[in-house]
PDB file of C-alpha atoms in Angstrom:
ATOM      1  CA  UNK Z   1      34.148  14.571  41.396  1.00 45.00           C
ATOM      2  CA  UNK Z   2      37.311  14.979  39.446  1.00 57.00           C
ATOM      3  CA  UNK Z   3      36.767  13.595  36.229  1.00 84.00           C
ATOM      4  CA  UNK Z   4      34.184  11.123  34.876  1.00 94.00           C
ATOM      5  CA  UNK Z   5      33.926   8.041  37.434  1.00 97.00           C
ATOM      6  CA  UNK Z   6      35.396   4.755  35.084  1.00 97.00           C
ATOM      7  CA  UNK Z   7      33.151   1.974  35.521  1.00 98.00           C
ATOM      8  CA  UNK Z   8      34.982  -1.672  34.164  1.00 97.00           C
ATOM      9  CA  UNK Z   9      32.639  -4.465  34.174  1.00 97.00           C
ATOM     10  CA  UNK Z  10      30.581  -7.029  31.395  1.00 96.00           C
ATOM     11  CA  UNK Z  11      28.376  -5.168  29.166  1.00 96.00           C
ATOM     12  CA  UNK Z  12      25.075  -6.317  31.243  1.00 95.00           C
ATOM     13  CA  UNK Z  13      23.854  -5.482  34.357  1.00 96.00           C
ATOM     14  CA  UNK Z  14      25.211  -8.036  37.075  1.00 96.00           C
ATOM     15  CA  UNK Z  15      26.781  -6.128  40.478  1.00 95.00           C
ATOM     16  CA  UNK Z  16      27.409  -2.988  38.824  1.00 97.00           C
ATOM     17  CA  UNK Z  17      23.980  -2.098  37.510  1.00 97.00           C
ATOM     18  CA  UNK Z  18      22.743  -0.759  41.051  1.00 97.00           C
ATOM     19  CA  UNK Z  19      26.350   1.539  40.632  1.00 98.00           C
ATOM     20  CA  UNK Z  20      24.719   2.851  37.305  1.00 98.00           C
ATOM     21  CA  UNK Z  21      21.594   3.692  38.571  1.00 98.00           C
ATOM     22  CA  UNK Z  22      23.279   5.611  41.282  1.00 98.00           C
ATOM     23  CA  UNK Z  23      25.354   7.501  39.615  1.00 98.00           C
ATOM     24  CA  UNK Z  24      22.839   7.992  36.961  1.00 98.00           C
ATOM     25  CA  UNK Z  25      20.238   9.577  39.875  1.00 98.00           C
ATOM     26  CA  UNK Z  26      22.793  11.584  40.789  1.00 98.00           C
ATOM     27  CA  UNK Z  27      23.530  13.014  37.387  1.00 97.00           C
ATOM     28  CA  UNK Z  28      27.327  12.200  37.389  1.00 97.00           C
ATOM     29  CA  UNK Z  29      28.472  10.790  34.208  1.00 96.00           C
ATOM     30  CA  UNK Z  30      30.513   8.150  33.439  1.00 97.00           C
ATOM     31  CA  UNK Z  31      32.868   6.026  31.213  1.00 97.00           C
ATOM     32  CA  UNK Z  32      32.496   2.225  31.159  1.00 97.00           C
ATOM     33  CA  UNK Z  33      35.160  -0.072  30.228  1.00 96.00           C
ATOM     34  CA  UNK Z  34      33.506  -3.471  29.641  1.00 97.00           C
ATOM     35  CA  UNK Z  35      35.414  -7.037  29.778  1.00 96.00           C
ATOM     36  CA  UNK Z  36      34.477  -9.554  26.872  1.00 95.00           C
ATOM     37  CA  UNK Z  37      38.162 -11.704  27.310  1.00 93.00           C
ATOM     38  CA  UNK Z  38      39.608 -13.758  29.914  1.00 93.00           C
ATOM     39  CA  UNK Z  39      42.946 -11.907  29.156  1.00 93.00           C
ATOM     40  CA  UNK Z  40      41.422  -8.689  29.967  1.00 93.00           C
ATOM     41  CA  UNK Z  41      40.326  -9.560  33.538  1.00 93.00           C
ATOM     42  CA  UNK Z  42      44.089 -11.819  33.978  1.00 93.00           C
ATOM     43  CA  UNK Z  43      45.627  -8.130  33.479  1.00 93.00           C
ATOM     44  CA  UNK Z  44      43.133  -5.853  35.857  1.00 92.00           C
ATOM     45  CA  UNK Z  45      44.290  -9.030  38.137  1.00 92.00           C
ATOM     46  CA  UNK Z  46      48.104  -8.782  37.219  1.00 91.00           C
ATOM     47  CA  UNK Z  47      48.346  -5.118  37.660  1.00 90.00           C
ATOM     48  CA  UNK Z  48      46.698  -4.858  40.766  1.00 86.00           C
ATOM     49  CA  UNK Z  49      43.737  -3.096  39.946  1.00 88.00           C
ATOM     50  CA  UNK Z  50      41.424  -5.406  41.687  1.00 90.00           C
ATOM     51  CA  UNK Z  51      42.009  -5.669  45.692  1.00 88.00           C
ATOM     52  CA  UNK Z  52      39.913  -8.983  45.451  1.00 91.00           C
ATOM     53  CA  UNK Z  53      40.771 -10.046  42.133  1.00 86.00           C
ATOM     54  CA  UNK Z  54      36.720  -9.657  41.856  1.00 91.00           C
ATOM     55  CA  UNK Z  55      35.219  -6.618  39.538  1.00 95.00           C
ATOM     56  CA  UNK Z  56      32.917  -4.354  39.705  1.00 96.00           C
ATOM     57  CA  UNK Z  57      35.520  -2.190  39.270  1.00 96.00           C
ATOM     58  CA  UNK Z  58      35.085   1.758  39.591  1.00 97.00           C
ATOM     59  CA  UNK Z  59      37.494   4.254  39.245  1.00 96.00           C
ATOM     60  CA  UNK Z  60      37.116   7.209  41.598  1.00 97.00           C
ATOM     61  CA  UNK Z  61      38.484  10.285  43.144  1.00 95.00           C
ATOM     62  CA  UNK Z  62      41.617   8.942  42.630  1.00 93.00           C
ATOM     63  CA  UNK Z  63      40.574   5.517  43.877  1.00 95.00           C
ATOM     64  CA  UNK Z  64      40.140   1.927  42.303  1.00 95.00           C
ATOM     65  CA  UNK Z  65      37.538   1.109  44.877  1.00 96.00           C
ATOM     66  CA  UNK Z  66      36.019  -2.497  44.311  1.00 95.00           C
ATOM     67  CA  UNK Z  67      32.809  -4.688  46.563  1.00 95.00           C
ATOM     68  CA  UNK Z  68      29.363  -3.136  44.942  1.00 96.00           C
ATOM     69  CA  UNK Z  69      28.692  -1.946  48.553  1.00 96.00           C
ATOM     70  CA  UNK Z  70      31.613  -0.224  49.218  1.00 97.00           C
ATOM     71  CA  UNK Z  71      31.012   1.737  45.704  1.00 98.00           C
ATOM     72  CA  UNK Z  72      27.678   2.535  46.253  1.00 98.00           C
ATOM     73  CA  UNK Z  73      28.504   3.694  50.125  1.00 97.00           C
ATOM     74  CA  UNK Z  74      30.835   6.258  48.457  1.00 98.00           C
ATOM     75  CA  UNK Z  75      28.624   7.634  45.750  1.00 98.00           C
ATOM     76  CA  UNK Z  76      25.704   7.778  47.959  1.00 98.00           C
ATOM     77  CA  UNK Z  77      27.888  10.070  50.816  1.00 97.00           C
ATOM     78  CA  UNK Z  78      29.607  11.995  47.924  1.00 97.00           C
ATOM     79  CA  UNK Z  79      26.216  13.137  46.281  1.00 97.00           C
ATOM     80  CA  UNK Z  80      24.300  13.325  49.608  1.00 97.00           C
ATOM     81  CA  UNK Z  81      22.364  10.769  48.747  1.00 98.00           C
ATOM     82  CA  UNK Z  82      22.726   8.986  52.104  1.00 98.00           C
ATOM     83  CA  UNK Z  83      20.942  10.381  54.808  1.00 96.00           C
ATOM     84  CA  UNK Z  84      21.463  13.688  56.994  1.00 95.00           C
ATOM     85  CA  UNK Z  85      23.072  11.843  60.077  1.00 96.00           C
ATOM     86  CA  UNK Z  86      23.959   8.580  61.493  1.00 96.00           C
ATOM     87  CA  UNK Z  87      20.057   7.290  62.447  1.00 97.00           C
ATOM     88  CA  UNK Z  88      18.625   8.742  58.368  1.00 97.00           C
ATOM     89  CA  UNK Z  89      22.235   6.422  57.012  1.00 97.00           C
ATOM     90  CA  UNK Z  90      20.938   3.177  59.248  1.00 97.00           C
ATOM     91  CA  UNK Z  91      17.476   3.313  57.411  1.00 97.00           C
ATOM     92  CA  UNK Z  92      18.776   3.614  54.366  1.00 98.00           C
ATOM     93  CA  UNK Z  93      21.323   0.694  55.073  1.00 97.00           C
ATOM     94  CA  UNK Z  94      18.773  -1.386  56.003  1.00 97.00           C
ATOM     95  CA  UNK Z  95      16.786  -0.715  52.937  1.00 97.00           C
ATOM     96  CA  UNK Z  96      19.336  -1.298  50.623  1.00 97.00           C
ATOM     97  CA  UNK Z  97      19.983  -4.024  51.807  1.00 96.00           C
ATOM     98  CA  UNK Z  98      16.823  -6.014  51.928  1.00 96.00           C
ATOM     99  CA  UNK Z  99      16.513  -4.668  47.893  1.00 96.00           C
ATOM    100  CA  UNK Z 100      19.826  -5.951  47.523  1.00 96.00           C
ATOM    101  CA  UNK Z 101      19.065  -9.245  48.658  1.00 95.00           C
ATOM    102  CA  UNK Z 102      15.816  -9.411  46.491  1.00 96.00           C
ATOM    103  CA  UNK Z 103      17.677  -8.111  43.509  1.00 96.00           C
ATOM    104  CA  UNK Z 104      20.356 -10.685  44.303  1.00 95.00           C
ATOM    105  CA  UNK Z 105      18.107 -13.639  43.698  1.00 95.00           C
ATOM    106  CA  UNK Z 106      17.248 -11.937  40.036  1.00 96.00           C
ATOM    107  CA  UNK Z 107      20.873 -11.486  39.320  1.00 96.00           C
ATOM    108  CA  UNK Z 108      21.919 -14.974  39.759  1.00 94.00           C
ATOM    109  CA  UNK Z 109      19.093 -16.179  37.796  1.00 94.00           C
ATOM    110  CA  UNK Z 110      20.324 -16.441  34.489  1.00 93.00           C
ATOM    111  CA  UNK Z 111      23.171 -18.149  36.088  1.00 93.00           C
ATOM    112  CA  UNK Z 112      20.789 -21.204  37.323  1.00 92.00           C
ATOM    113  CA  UNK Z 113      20.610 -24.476  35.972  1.00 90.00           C
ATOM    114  CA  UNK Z 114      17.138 -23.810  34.161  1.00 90.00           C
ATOM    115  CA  UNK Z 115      16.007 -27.096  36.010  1.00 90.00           C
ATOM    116  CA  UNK Z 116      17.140 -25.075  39.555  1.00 90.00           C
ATOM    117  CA  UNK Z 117      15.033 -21.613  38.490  1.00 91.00           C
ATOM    118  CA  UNK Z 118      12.659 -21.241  40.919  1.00 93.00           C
ATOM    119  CA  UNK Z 119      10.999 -17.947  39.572  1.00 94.00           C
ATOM    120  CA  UNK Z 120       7.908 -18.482  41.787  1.00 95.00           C
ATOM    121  CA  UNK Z 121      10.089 -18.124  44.696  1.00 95.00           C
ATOM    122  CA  UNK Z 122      11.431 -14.606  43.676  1.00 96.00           C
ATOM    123  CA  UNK Z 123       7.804 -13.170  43.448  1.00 97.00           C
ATOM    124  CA  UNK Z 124       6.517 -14.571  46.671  1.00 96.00           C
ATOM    125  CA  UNK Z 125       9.613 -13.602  48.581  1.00 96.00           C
ATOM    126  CA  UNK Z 126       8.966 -10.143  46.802  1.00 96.00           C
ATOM    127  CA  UNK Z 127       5.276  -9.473  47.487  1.00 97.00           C
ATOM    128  CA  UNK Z 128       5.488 -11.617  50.868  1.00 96.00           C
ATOM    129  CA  UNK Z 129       8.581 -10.300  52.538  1.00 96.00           C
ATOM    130  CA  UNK Z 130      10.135  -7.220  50.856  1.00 97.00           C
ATOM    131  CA  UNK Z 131       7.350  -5.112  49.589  1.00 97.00           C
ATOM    132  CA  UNK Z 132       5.107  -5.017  52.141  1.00 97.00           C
ATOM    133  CA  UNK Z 133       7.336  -3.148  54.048  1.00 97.00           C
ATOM    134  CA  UNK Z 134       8.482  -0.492  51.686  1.00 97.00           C
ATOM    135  CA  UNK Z 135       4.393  -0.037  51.518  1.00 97.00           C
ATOM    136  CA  UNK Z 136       3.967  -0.194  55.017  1.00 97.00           C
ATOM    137  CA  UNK Z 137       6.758   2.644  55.842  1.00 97.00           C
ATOM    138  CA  UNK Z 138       5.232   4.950  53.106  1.00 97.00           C
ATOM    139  CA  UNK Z 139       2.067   4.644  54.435  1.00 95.00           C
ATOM    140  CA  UNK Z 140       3.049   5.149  57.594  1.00 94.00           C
ATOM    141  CA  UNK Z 141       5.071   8.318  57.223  1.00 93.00           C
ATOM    142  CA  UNK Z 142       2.829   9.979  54.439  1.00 89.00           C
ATOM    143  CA  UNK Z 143       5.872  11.231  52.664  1.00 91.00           C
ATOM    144  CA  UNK Z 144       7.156  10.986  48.687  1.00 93.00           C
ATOM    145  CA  UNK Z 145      10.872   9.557  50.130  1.00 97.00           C
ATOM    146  CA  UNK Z 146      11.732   6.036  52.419  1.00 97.00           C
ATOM    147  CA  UNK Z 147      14.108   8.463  54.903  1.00 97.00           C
ATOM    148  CA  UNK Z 148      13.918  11.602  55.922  1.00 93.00           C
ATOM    149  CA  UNK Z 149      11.532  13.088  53.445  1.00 92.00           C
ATOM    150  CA  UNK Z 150      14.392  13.270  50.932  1.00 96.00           C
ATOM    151  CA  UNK Z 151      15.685  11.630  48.103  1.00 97.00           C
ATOM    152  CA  UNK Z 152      17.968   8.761  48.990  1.00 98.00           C
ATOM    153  CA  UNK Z 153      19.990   5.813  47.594  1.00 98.00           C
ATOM    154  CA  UNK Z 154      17.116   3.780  49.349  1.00 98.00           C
ATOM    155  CA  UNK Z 155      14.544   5.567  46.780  1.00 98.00           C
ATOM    156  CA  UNK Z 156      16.894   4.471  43.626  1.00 98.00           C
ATOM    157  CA  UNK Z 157      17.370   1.205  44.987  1.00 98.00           C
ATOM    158  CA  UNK Z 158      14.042   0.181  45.633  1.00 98.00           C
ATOM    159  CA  UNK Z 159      12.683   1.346  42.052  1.00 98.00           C
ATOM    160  CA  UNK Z 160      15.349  -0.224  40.411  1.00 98.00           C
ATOM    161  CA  UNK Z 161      14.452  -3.426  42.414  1.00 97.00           C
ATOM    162  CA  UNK Z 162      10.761  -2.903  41.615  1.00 98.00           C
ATOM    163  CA  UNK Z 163      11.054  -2.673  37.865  1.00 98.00           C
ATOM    164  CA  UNK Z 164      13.675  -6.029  37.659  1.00 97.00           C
ATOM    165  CA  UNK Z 165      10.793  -7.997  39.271  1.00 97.00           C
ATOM    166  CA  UNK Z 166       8.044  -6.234  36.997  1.00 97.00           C
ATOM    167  CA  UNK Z 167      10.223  -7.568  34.251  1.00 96.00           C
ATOM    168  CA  UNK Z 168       9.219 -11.199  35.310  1.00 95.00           C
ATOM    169  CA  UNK Z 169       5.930 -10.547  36.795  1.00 96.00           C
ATOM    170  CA  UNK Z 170       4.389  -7.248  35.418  1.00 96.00           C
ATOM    171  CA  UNK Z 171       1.976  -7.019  38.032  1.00 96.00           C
ATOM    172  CA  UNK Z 172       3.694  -7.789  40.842  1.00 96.00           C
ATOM    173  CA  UNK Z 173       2.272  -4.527  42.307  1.00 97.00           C
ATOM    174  CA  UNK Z 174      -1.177  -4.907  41.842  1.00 96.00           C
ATOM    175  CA  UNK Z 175      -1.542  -5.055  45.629  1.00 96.00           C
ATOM    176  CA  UNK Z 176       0.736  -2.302  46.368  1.00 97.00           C
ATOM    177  CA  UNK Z 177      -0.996   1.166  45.589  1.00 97.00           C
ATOM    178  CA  UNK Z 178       1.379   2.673  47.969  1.00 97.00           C
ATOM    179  CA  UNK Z 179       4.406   1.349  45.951  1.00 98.00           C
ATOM    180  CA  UNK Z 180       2.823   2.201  42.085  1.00 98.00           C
ATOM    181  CA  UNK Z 181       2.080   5.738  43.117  1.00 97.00           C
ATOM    182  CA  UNK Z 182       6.123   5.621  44.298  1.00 98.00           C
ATOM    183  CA  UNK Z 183       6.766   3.958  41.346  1.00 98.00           C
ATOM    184  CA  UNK Z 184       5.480   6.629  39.114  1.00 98.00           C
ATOM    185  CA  UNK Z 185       6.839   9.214  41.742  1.00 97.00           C
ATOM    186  CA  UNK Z 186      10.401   8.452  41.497  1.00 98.00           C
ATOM    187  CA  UNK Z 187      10.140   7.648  37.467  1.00 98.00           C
ATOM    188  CA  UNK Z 188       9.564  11.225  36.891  1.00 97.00           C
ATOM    189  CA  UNK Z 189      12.493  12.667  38.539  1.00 97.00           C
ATOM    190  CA  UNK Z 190      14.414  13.771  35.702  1.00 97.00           C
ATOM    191  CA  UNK Z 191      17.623  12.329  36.588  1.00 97.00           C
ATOM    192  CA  UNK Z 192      15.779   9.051  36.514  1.00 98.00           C
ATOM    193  CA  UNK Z 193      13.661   9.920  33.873  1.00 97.00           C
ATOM    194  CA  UNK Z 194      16.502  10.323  31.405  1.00 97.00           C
ATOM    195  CA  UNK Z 195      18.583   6.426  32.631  1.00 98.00           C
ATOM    196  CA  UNK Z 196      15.104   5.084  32.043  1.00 97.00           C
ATOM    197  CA  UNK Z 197      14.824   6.520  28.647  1.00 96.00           C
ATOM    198  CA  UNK Z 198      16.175   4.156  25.282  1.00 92.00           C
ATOM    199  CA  UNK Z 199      19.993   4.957  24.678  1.00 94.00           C
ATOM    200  CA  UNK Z 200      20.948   5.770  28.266  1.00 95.00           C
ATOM    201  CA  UNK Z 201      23.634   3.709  29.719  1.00 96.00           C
ATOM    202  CA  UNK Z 202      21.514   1.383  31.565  1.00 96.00           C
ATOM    203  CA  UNK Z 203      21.943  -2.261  30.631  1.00 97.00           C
ATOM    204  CA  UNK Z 204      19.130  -4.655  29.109  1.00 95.00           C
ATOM    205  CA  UNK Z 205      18.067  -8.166  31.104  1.00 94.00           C
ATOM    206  CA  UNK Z 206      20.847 -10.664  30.435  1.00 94.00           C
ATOM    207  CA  UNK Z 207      20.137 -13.046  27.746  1.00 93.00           C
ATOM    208  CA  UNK Z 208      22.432 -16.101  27.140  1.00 92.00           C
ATOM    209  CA  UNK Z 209      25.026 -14.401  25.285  1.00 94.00           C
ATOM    210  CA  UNK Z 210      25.562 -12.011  28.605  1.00 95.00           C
ATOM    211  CA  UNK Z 211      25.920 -15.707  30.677  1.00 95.00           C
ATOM    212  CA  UNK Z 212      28.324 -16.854  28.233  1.00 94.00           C
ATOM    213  CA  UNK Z 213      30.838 -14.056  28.207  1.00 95.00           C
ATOM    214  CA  UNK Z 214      30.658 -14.119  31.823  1.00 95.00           C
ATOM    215  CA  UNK Z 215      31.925 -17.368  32.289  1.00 93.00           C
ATOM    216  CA  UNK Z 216      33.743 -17.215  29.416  1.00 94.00           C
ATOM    217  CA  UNK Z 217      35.772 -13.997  31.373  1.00 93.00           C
ATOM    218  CA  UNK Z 218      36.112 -15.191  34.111  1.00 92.00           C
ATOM    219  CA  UNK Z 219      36.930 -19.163  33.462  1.00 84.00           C
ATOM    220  CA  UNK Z 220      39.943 -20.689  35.170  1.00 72.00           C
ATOM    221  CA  UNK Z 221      42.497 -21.572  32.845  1.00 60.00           C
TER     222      UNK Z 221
END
């Protein structure tokens, strides 16, 4: 890649945190450009940096590519972390996706009337409908990786999925020996090892100052 990918977003996790992780597995590094004023995001708006007028925001190759899926698409193909042909991308997709929709329930959470949280719901969709599978397709195939017996984006995405809903129900896998020893697996990849580690550029849980700057940013005047 030609230069340090420049990541603009809130300082906090949100949509971009999955792009983080990813480029983080991959070992690229990056520069992070985070909005804590309404005026900041009116300008990325004003100067056309945002097709959508909607961050993430990631500047690439050249690119201001924006939609977390498109992003993560790129940096997945880019650092062959997507597969070795057209049938190895589909599983992938279709992983990521059904993390991304259990992640997406997490993400919007702090944004929840507290009267609206339903945090029982996140664990039994988790341990009813998205980790049983991941457990059932490791078992299945025997192997350390979801696709193809190789490190993926799916791999990233699903531990990074497994440790946000550890953070509200630490043992969540308790029924999943398939998924702790995958857990532990992918942990230990150094690449990983080193975002998981204190001082890396991954982002804490959102607390209520996060929420506030959020809507603070992106308020309509």
């Amino acid at each position: 890649m030609s230069g340090k990918p420049k990541l603009t977003y809130f300082n906090g996790r949100g949509r971009m945190e999955s792009v983080r992780w990813l480029l983080a597995a991959a070992g690229v590094e990056f520069e992070e450009e985070f909005l804590e004023t309404s005026e900041q995001y009116q300008k990325l708006i004003k100067d056309g940096a945002l097709l959508f007028d909607q961050v993430p925001l990631v500047e690439i190759d050249g690119m201001k590519m924006v939609q977390t899926r498109a992003i993560l698409s790129y940096i997945a193909a880019k650092c062959n972390l997507y597969g070795k042909d057209p049938k190895e991308r589909a599983f992938i997709d279709m992983y990521v996706e059904g993390t991304a929709d259990l992640m997406g329930m997490i993400i919007t959470f702090p944004f929840t009337p507290p009267q609206k949280r339903n945090l029982a719901l996140i664990i039994e969709r988790a341990t009813t409908r998205y980790f049983p599978v991941y457990e059932k397709v490791l078992k299945q195939h025997g192997q350390d990786f979801l696709v193809g017996n190789q490190f993926s984006w799916a791999d990233v995405q699903l531990l990074e999925a497994i440790l946000m809903v550890e953070e509200k129900e630490p043992t969540v896998l308790s029924n999943f020996p398939v998924l702790q020893a995958f857990k532990a697996r992918i942990s230990n990849i150094p690449t990983i090892k080193k975002f998981l580690q204190l001082g890396s550029q991954r982002k804490p849980p959102p607390n209520d100052q996060y929420v506030a700057t959020v809507i603070e940013v992106l308020k309509k005047d």
